[in-house]
């Protein structure tokens, strides 16, 4: 004879949507953490949103150092810059036509809008030596020079006359050659003085051309007998 076992009554099963909802609530509760931390983060976020940066557009100008200038105010962006005027569109800076620097300027400063020459070369250099402005000097016996105001040296070379001799010599500190023995010319290989007749040998008399010292002398040869003139 079979005996029946009494059955227990089970409660109703949870549906899938209910289970998912319970899980989400548990996760949310775990992530919320300390309510004080949440309040601090919210305050920091709110403070960041409330930061206001100054905007000077249309109100003024700011230079690289952070100085603020009003509209219409004139200022210098830097020690070597041209002046600027603050406008609604930003700084408007002067761009003048700067004067040309002296070609002999030896010291230039850039402390203003335009470069400025502070020192001009006031001397001349010639062959390794220096001379003052308007100073005259002779670098050689044949040259006469002067240091001009434009720092350039102008020289004049002596124009020597043609010497009236065939054996000119150059003396120290003199530019042009001189005829120490006066005018002369060649009579063959012999040098004879000009202006007189010279007996070159027993039978020959020569004379220089007047003014034409470079020409050989005019010579007159007489008939001779045993080296003696017949005249």
PDB file of C-alpha atoms in Angstrom:
ATOM      1  CA  UNK A   1       0.000   0.000   0.000  1.00  0.00           C
ATOM      2  CA  UNK A   2       1.574   3.232  -1.094  1.00  0.00           C
ATOM      3  CA  UNK A   3       1.776   6.104   1.376  1.00  0.00           C
ATOM      4  CA  UNK A   4       1.588   9.659   0.090  1.00  0.00           C
ATOM      5  CA  UNK A   5       4.214  12.194   1.248  1.00  0.00           C
ATOM      6  CA  UNK A   6       2.800  15.588   2.193  1.00  0.00           C
ATOM      7  CA  UNK A   7       3.987  18.405  -0.216  1.00  0.00           C
ATOM      8  CA  UNK A   8       5.174  21.830   0.933  1.00  0.00           C
ATOM      9  CA  UNK A   9       3.725  24.865  -0.757  1.00  0.00           C
ATOM     10  CA  UNK A  10       6.430  27.108  -2.345  1.00  0.00           C
ATOM     11  CA  UNK A  11       6.065  30.836  -2.664  1.00  0.00           C
ATOM     12  CA  UNK A  12       5.732  32.568  -6.028  1.00  0.00           C
ATOM     13  CA  UNK A  13       8.964  32.793  -8.183  1.00  0.00           C
ATOM     14  CA  UNK A  14      10.497  36.268  -8.899  1.00  0.00           C
ATOM     15  CA  UNK A  15      10.325  37.348 -12.422  1.00  0.00           C
ATOM     16  CA  UNK A  16      13.533  38.304 -14.381  1.00  0.00           C
ATOM     17  CA  UNK A  17      12.815  42.087 -14.371  1.00  0.00           C
ATOM     18  CA  UNK A  18      12.531  42.086 -10.620  1.00  0.00           C
ATOM     19  CA  UNK A  19      15.875  40.352 -10.194  1.00  0.00           C
ATOM     20  CA  UNK A  20      17.636  42.867 -12.497  1.00  0.00           C
ATOM     21  CA  UNK A  21      16.182  45.792 -10.544  1.00  0.00           C
ATOM     22  CA  UNK A  22      17.493  44.429  -7.270  1.00  0.00           C
ATOM     23  CA  UNK A  23      20.985  44.031  -8.694  1.00  0.00           C
ATOM     24  CA  UNK A  24      21.095  47.604  -9.994  1.00  0.00           C
ATOM     25  CA  UNK A  25      20.005  48.980  -6.617  1.00  0.00           C
ATOM     26  CA  UNK A  26      22.775  47.056  -4.866  1.00  0.00           C
ATOM     27  CA  UNK A  27      25.425  48.388  -7.271  1.00  0.00           C
ATOM     28  CA  UNK A  28      24.190  51.954  -6.865  1.00  0.00           C
ATOM     29  CA  UNK A  29      24.325  51.692  -3.112  1.00  0.00           C
ATOM     30  CA  UNK A  30      27.929  50.429  -3.273  1.00  0.00           C
ATOM     31  CA  UNK A  31      29.112  53.274  -5.525  1.00  0.00           C
ATOM     32  CA  UNK A  32      27.511  56.127  -3.610  1.00  0.00           C
ATOM     33  CA  UNK A  33      30.006  55.788  -0.761  1.00  0.00           C
ATOM     34  CA  UNK A  34      30.361  58.530   1.799  1.00  0.00           C
ATOM     35  CA  UNK A  35      27.807  61.354   1.312  1.00  0.00           C
ATOM     36  CA  UNK A  36      30.401  63.900   2.559  1.00  0.00           C
ATOM     37  CA  UNK A  37      32.799  63.055  -0.311  1.00  0.00           C
ATOM     38  CA  UNK A  38      30.048  63.555  -2.801  1.00  0.00           C
ATOM     39  CA  UNK A  39      29.246  66.990  -1.380  1.00  0.00           C
ATOM     40  CA  UNK A  40      32.915  68.063  -1.577  1.00  0.00           C
ATOM     41  CA  UNK A  41      33.212  67.023  -5.248  1.00  0.00           C
ATOM     42  CA  UNK A  42      30.050  68.899  -6.094  1.00  0.00           C
ATOM     43  CA  UNK A  43      31.317  72.055  -4.392  1.00  0.00           C
ATOM     44  CA  UNK A  44      34.626  71.901  -6.283  1.00  0.00           C
ATOM     45  CA  UNK A  45      32.837  71.463  -9.592  1.00  0.00           C
ATOM     46  CA  UNK A  46      30.576  74.408  -8.851  1.00  0.00           C
ATOM     47  CA  UNK A  47      33.545  76.631  -7.899  1.00  0.00           C
ATOM     48  CA  UNK A  48      35.322  75.792 -11.174  1.00  0.00           C
ATOM     49  CA  UNK A  49      32.289  76.786 -13.156  1.00  0.00           C
ATOM     50  CA  UNK A  50      32.138  80.137 -11.341  1.00  0.00           C
ATOM     51  CA  UNK A  51      35.757  81.238 -12.338  1.00  0.00           C
ATOM     52  CA  UNK A  52      35.570  84.330 -14.579  1.00  0.00           C
ATOM     53  CA  UNK A  53      38.574  85.384 -16.675  1.00  0.00           C
ATOM     54  CA  UNK A  54      39.065  89.090 -17.443  1.00  0.00           C
ATOM     55  CA  UNK A  55      38.272  89.951 -21.046  1.00  0.00           C
ATOM     56  CA  UNK A  56      39.851  93.215 -22.229  1.00  0.00           C
ATOM     57  CA  UNK A  57      38.701  92.972 -25.818  1.00  0.00           C
ATOM     58  CA  UNK A  58      37.333  96.353 -26.812  1.00  0.00           C
ATOM     59  CA  UNK A  59      38.186  97.722 -23.355  1.00  0.00           C
ATOM     60  CA  UNK A  60      41.981  97.890 -23.216  1.00  0.00           C
ATOM     61  CA  UNK A  61      45.288  96.332 -24.201  1.00  0.00           C
ATOM     62  CA  UNK A  62      47.631  93.961 -22.389  1.00  0.00           C
ATOM     63  CA  UNK A  63      51.365  93.795 -23.058  1.00  0.00           C
ATOM     64  CA  UNK A  64      53.653  90.800 -22.662  1.00  0.00           C
ATOM     65  CA  UNK A  65      54.316  91.711 -19.013  1.00  0.00           C
ATOM     66  CA  UNK A  66      50.634  91.668 -18.129  1.00  0.00           C
ATOM     67  CA  UNK A  67      50.200  95.443 -17.797  1.00  0.00           C
ATOM     68  CA  UNK A  68      46.806  96.722 -18.879  1.00  0.00           C
ATOM     69  CA  UNK A  69      46.391  99.980 -20.809  1.00  0.00           C
ATOM     70  CA  UNK A  70      43.197 101.920 -21.383  1.00  0.00           C
ATOM     71  CA  UNK A  71      41.778 102.762 -24.773  1.00  0.00           C
ATOM     72  CA  UNK A  72      43.627 105.727 -26.248  1.00  0.00           C
ATOM     73  CA  UNK A  73      46.580 105.287 -23.906  1.00  0.00           C
ATOM     74  CA  UNK A  74      50.051 105.414 -25.441  1.00  0.00           C
ATOM     75  CA  UNK A  75      52.584 102.815 -24.295  1.00  0.00           C
ATOM     76  CA  UNK A  76      55.817 101.069 -25.268  1.00  0.00           C
ATOM     77  CA  UNK A  77      55.623  97.269 -25.579  1.00  0.00           C
ATOM     78  CA  UNK A  78      59.379  96.972 -24.962  1.00  0.00           C
ATOM     79  CA  UNK A  79      62.531  99.051 -24.469  1.00  0.00           C
ATOM     80  CA  UNK A  80      63.486  98.790 -28.126  1.00  0.00           C
ATOM     81  CA  UNK A  81      60.034  99.048 -29.700  1.00  0.00           C
ATOM     82  CA  UNK A  82      58.131 101.879 -31.283  1.00  0.00           C
ATOM     83  CA  UNK A  83      55.301 103.449 -29.248  1.00  0.00           C
ATOM     84  CA  UNK A  84      51.796 102.054 -29.588  1.00  0.00           C
ATOM     85  CA  UNK A  85      48.274 103.371 -28.987  1.00  0.00           C
ATOM     86  CA  UNK A  86      45.629 101.110 -27.457  1.00  0.00           C
ATOM     87  CA  UNK A  87      42.531 100.880 -29.658  1.00  0.00           C
ATOM     88  CA  UNK A  88      39.398  98.735 -29.668  1.00  0.00           C
ATOM     89  CA  UNK A  89      41.064  96.594 -32.340  1.00  0.00           C
ATOM     90  CA  UNK A  90      44.230  96.183 -30.322  1.00  0.00           C
ATOM     91  CA  UNK A  91      47.563  98.043 -30.193  1.00  0.00           C
ATOM     92  CA  UNK A  92      48.421 100.212 -33.190  1.00  0.00           C
ATOM     93  CA  UNK A  93      52.169 100.878 -33.233  1.00  0.00           C
ATOM     94  CA  UNK A  94      54.160 103.590 -34.993  1.00  0.00           C
ATOM     95  CA  UNK A  95      56.371 102.525 -37.871  1.00  0.00           C
ATOM     96  CA  UNK A  96      58.414 105.633 -38.660  1.00  0.00           C
ATOM     97  CA  UNK A  97      60.936 105.909 -41.456  1.00  0.00           C
ATOM     98  CA  UNK A  98      64.163 105.765 -39.483  1.00  0.00           C
ATOM     99  CA  UNK A  99      67.124 107.877 -40.656  1.00  0.00           C
ATOM    100  CA  UNK A 100      70.037 106.088 -42.235  1.00  0.00           C
ATOM    101  CA  UNK A 101      73.014 105.433 -40.027  1.00  0.00           C
ATOM    102  CA  UNK A 102      76.355 107.016 -40.852  1.00  0.00           C
ATOM    103  CA  UNK A 103      78.435 104.570 -42.932  1.00  0.00           C
ATOM    104  CA  UNK A 104      81.371 105.093 -40.546  1.00  0.00           C
ATOM    105  CA  UNK A 105      79.304 104.564 -37.398  1.00  0.00           C
ATOM    106  CA  UNK A 106      81.217 102.366 -34.955  1.00  0.00           C
ATOM    107  CA  UNK A 107      78.653 102.184 -32.116  1.00  0.00           C
ATOM    108  CA  UNK A 108      74.902 101.667 -32.605  1.00  0.00           C
ATOM    109  CA  UNK A 109      72.301 101.586 -29.822  1.00  0.00           C
ATOM    110  CA  UNK A 110      68.831 100.041 -30.119  1.00  0.00           C
ATOM    111  CA  UNK A 111      67.176 101.624 -27.090  1.00  0.00           C
ATOM    112  CA  UNK A 112      64.390 103.347 -28.980  1.00  0.00           C
ATOM    113  CA  UNK A 113      62.082 103.045 -31.919  1.00  0.00           C
ATOM    114  CA  UNK A 114      64.943 103.633 -34.371  1.00  0.00           C
ATOM    115  CA  UNK A 115      68.585 102.560 -34.073  1.00  0.00           C
ATOM    116  CA  UNK A 116      70.822 105.456 -33.066  1.00  0.00           C
ATOM    117  CA  UNK A 117      74.471 106.028 -33.894  1.00  0.00           C
ATOM    118  CA  UNK A 118      76.433 106.931 -30.759  1.00  0.00           C
ATOM    119  CA  UNK A 119      79.955 107.046 -32.143  1.00  0.00           C
ATOM    120  CA  UNK A 120      81.289 107.956 -35.574  1.00  0.00           C
ATOM    121  CA  UNK A 121      84.725 107.089 -36.813  1.00  0.00           C
ATOM    122  CA  UNK A 122      86.673 110.378 -36.748  1.00  0.00           C
ATOM    123  CA  UNK A 123      89.955 109.250 -38.238  1.00  0.00           C
ATOM    124  CA  UNK A 124      91.406 107.742 -41.386  1.00  0.00           C
ATOM    125  CA  UNK A 125      93.341 104.552 -41.844  1.00  0.00           C
ATOM    126  CA  UNK A 126      96.003 104.347 -44.537  1.00  0.00           C
ATOM    127  CA  UNK A 127      98.607 101.634 -44.935  1.00  0.00           C
ATOM    128  CA  UNK A 128      98.241 100.497 -41.350  1.00  0.00           C
ATOM    129  CA  UNK A 129      98.455 103.986 -39.808  1.00  0.00           C
ATOM    130  CA  UNK A 130      95.740 106.315 -38.486  1.00  0.00           C
ATOM    131  CA  UNK A 131      95.420 110.053 -39.190  1.00  0.00           C
ATOM    132  CA  UNK A 132      93.148 112.748 -37.794  1.00  0.00           C
ATOM    133  CA  UNK A 133      90.489 114.457 -39.888  1.00  0.00           C
ATOM    134  CA  UNK A 134      92.089 117.078 -42.219  1.00  0.00           C
ATOM    135  CA  UNK A 135      95.574 115.900 -41.278  1.00  0.00           C
ATOM    136  CA  UNK A 136      98.084 116.082 -44.129  1.00  0.00           C
ATOM    137  CA  UNK A 137     100.885 113.577 -44.478  1.00  0.00           C
ATOM    138  CA  UNK A 138     103.375 112.124 -46.943  1.00  0.00           C
ATOM    139  CA  UNK A 139     103.481 108.339 -46.969  1.00  0.00           C
ATOM    140  CA  UNK A 140     106.295 108.502 -49.518  1.00  0.00           C
ATOM    141  CA  UNK A 141     108.454 111.272 -51.026  1.00  0.00           C
ATOM    142  CA  UNK A 142     106.230 111.380 -54.108  1.00  0.00           C
ATOM    143  CA  UNK A 143     102.824 111.317 -52.372  1.00  0.00           C
ATOM    144  CA  UNK A 144     100.926 114.104 -50.627  1.00  0.00           C
ATOM    145  CA  UNK A 145      97.811 112.906 -48.781  1.00  0.00           C
ATOM    146  CA  UNK A 146      95.050 114.261 -46.551  1.00  0.00           C
ATOM    147  CA  UNK A 147      92.477 112.660 -44.261  1.00  0.00           C
ATOM    148  CA  UNK A 148      89.125 113.943 -45.501  1.00  0.00           C
ATOM    149  CA  UNK A 149      86.021 114.547 -43.303  1.00  0.00           C
ATOM    150  CA  UNK A 150      84.361 111.467 -44.833  1.00  0.00           C
ATOM    151  CA  UNK A 151      87.155 109.324 -43.346  1.00  0.00           C
ATOM    152  CA  UNK A 152      88.711 108.700 -46.733  1.00  0.00           C
ATOM    153  CA  UNK A 153      92.299 109.456 -47.725  1.00  0.00           C
ATOM    154  CA  UNK A 154      92.932 111.426 -50.905  1.00  0.00           C
ATOM    155  CA  UNK A 155      96.451 111.458 -52.302  1.00  0.00           C
ATOM    156  CA  UNK A 156      98.251 113.319 -55.064  1.00  0.00           C
ATOM    157  CA  UNK A 157     101.322 111.817 -56.691  1.00  0.00           C
ATOM    158  CA  UNK A 158     103.998 114.253 -57.762  1.00  0.00           C
ATOM    159  CA  UNK A 159     104.370 114.702 -61.501  1.00  0.00           C
ATOM    160  CA  UNK A 160     108.114 114.718 -62.051  1.00  0.00           C
ATOM    161  CA  UNK A 161     109.643 116.546 -64.968  1.00  0.00           C
ATOM    162  CA  UNK A 162     111.786 114.544 -67.319  1.00  0.00           C
ATOM    163  CA  UNK A 163     115.410 114.880 -66.184  1.00  0.00           C
ATOM    164  CA  UNK A 164     117.758 116.556 -68.674  1.00  0.00           C
ATOM    165  CA  UNK A 165     120.478 114.030 -68.266  1.00  0.00           C
ATOM    166  CA  UNK A 166     121.184 110.417 -69.039  1.00  0.00           C
ATOM    167  CA  UNK A 167     122.323 109.545 -65.513  1.00  0.00           C
ATOM    168  CA  UNK A 168     119.720 110.922 -63.060  1.00  0.00           C
ATOM    169  CA  UNK A 169     119.909 109.900 -59.409  1.00  0.00           C
ATOM    170  CA  UNK A 170     117.388 109.637 -56.596  1.00  0.00           C
ATOM    171  CA  UNK A 171     118.237 111.372 -53.348  1.00  0.00           C
ATOM    172  CA  UNK A 172     116.714 110.344 -49.982  1.00  0.00           C
ATOM    173  CA  UNK A 173     113.431 112.137 -49.112  1.00  0.00           C
ATOM    174  CA  UNK A 174     113.166 113.485 -52.655  1.00  0.00           C
ATOM    175  CA  UNK A 175     110.511 112.295 -55.025  1.00  0.00           C
ATOM    176  CA  UNK A 176     111.876 113.225 -58.412  1.00  0.00           C
ATOM    177  CA  UNK A 177     115.244 112.256 -59.825  1.00  0.00           C
ATOM    178  CA  UNK A 178     117.832 114.979 -60.221  1.00  0.00           C
ATOM    179  CA  UNK A 179     120.851 115.571 -62.458  1.00  0.00           C
ATOM    180  CA  UNK A 180     123.637 116.052 -59.964  1.00  0.00           C
ATOM    181  CA  UNK A 181     126.138 117.035 -62.684  1.00  0.00           C
ATOM    182  CA  UNK A 182     123.725 119.058 -64.788  1.00  0.00           C
ATOM    183  CA  UNK A 183     122.374 118.317 -68.275  1.00  0.00           C
ATOM    184  CA  UNK A 184     124.356 115.904 -70.423  1.00  0.00           C
ATOM    185  CA  UNK A 185     124.121 113.375 -73.239  1.00  0.00           C
ATOM    186  CA  UNK A 186     125.930 110.412 -74.716  1.00  0.00           C
ATOM    187  CA  UNK A 187     128.770 110.758 -77.176  1.00  0.00           C
ATOM    188  CA  UNK A 188     129.257 107.133 -78.045  1.00  0.00           C
ATOM    189  CA  UNK A 189     129.720 105.520 -74.666  1.00  0.00           C
ATOM    190  CA  UNK A 190     131.029 108.707 -73.104  1.00  0.00           C
ATOM    191  CA  UNK A 191     128.800 111.107 -71.195  1.00  0.00           C
ATOM    192  CA  UNK A 192     129.548 114.725 -72.041  1.00  0.00           C
ATOM    193  CA  UNK A 193     128.048 117.882 -70.496  1.00  0.00           C
ATOM    194  CA  UNK A 194     125.547 119.846 -72.542  1.00  0.00           C
ATOM    195  CA  UNK A 195     126.112 123.379 -73.865  1.00  0.00           C
ATOM    196  CA  UNK A 196     129.788 123.077 -74.806  1.00  0.00           C
ATOM    197  CA  UNK A 197     131.944 121.310 -77.350  1.00  0.00           C
ATOM    198  CA  UNK A 198     133.838 118.405 -75.903  1.00  0.00           C
ATOM    199  CA  UNK A 199     136.895 116.810 -77.409  1.00  0.00           C
ATOM    200  CA  UNK A 200     136.166 113.140 -77.045  1.00  0.00           C
ATOM    201  CA  UNK A 201     139.517 112.098 -78.485  1.00  0.00           C
ATOM    202  CA  UNK A 202     142.323 113.733 -80.447  1.00  0.00           C
ATOM    203  CA  UNK A 203     140.317 113.691 -83.641  1.00  0.00           C
ATOM    204  CA  UNK A 204     136.650 113.975 -82.468  1.00  0.00           C
ATOM    205  CA  UNK A 205     134.718 116.908 -81.050  1.00  0.00           C
ATOM    206  CA  UNK A 206     131.085 116.404 -79.885  1.00  0.00           C
ATOM    207  CA  UNK A 207     128.267 118.619 -78.720  1.00  0.00           C
ATOM    208  CA  UNK A 208     124.852 117.761 -77.148  1.00  0.00           C
ATOM    209  CA  UNK A 209     121.665 118.758 -78.932  1.00  0.00           C
ATOM    210  CA  UNK A 210     119.985 121.738 -77.329  1.00  0.00           C
ATOM    211  CA  UNK A 211     117.086 120.400 -75.260  1.00  0.00           C
ATOM    212  CA  UNK A 212     117.270 116.980 -76.850  1.00  0.00           C
ATOM    213  CA  UNK A 213     119.532 115.325 -74.339  1.00  0.00           C
ATOM    214  CA  UNK A 214     118.209 111.848 -75.162  1.00  0.00           C
ATOM    215  CA  UNK A 215     119.665 112.100 -78.666  1.00  0.00           C
ATOM    216  CA  UNK A 216     123.290 111.097 -79.236  1.00  0.00           C
ATOM    217  CA  UNK A 217     125.669 114.034 -79.393  1.00  0.00           C
ATOM    218  CA  UNK A 218     126.623 115.653 -82.713  1.00  0.00           C
ATOM    219  CA  UNK A 219     130.218 114.851 -83.379  1.00  0.00           C
ATOM    220  CA  UNK A 220     132.721 116.210 -85.870  1.00  0.00           C
ATOM    221  CA  UNK A 221     135.671 114.034 -86.780  1.00  0.00           C
ATOM    222  CA  UNK A 222     138.749 115.703 -88.187  1.00  0.00           C
ATOM    223  CA  UNK A 223     141.483 114.196 -90.329  1.00  0.00           C
ATOM    224  CA  UNK A 224     144.283 112.920 -88.183  1.00  0.00           C
ATOM    225  CA  UNK A 225     147.771 111.614 -88.831  1.00  0.00           C
ATOM    226  CA  UNK A 226     149.257 109.400 -86.166  1.00  0.00           C
ATOM    227  CA  UNK A 227     146.622 110.583 -83.737  1.00  0.00           C
ATOM    228  CA  UNK A 228     147.401 114.227 -84.434  1.00  0.00           C
ATOM    229  CA  UNK A 229     144.861 116.574 -85.939  1.00  0.00           C
ATOM    230  CA  UNK A 230     145.904 118.115 -89.306  1.00  0.00           C
ATOM    231  CA  UNK A 231     143.981 121.249 -88.758  1.00  0.00           C
TER     232      UNK A 231
END
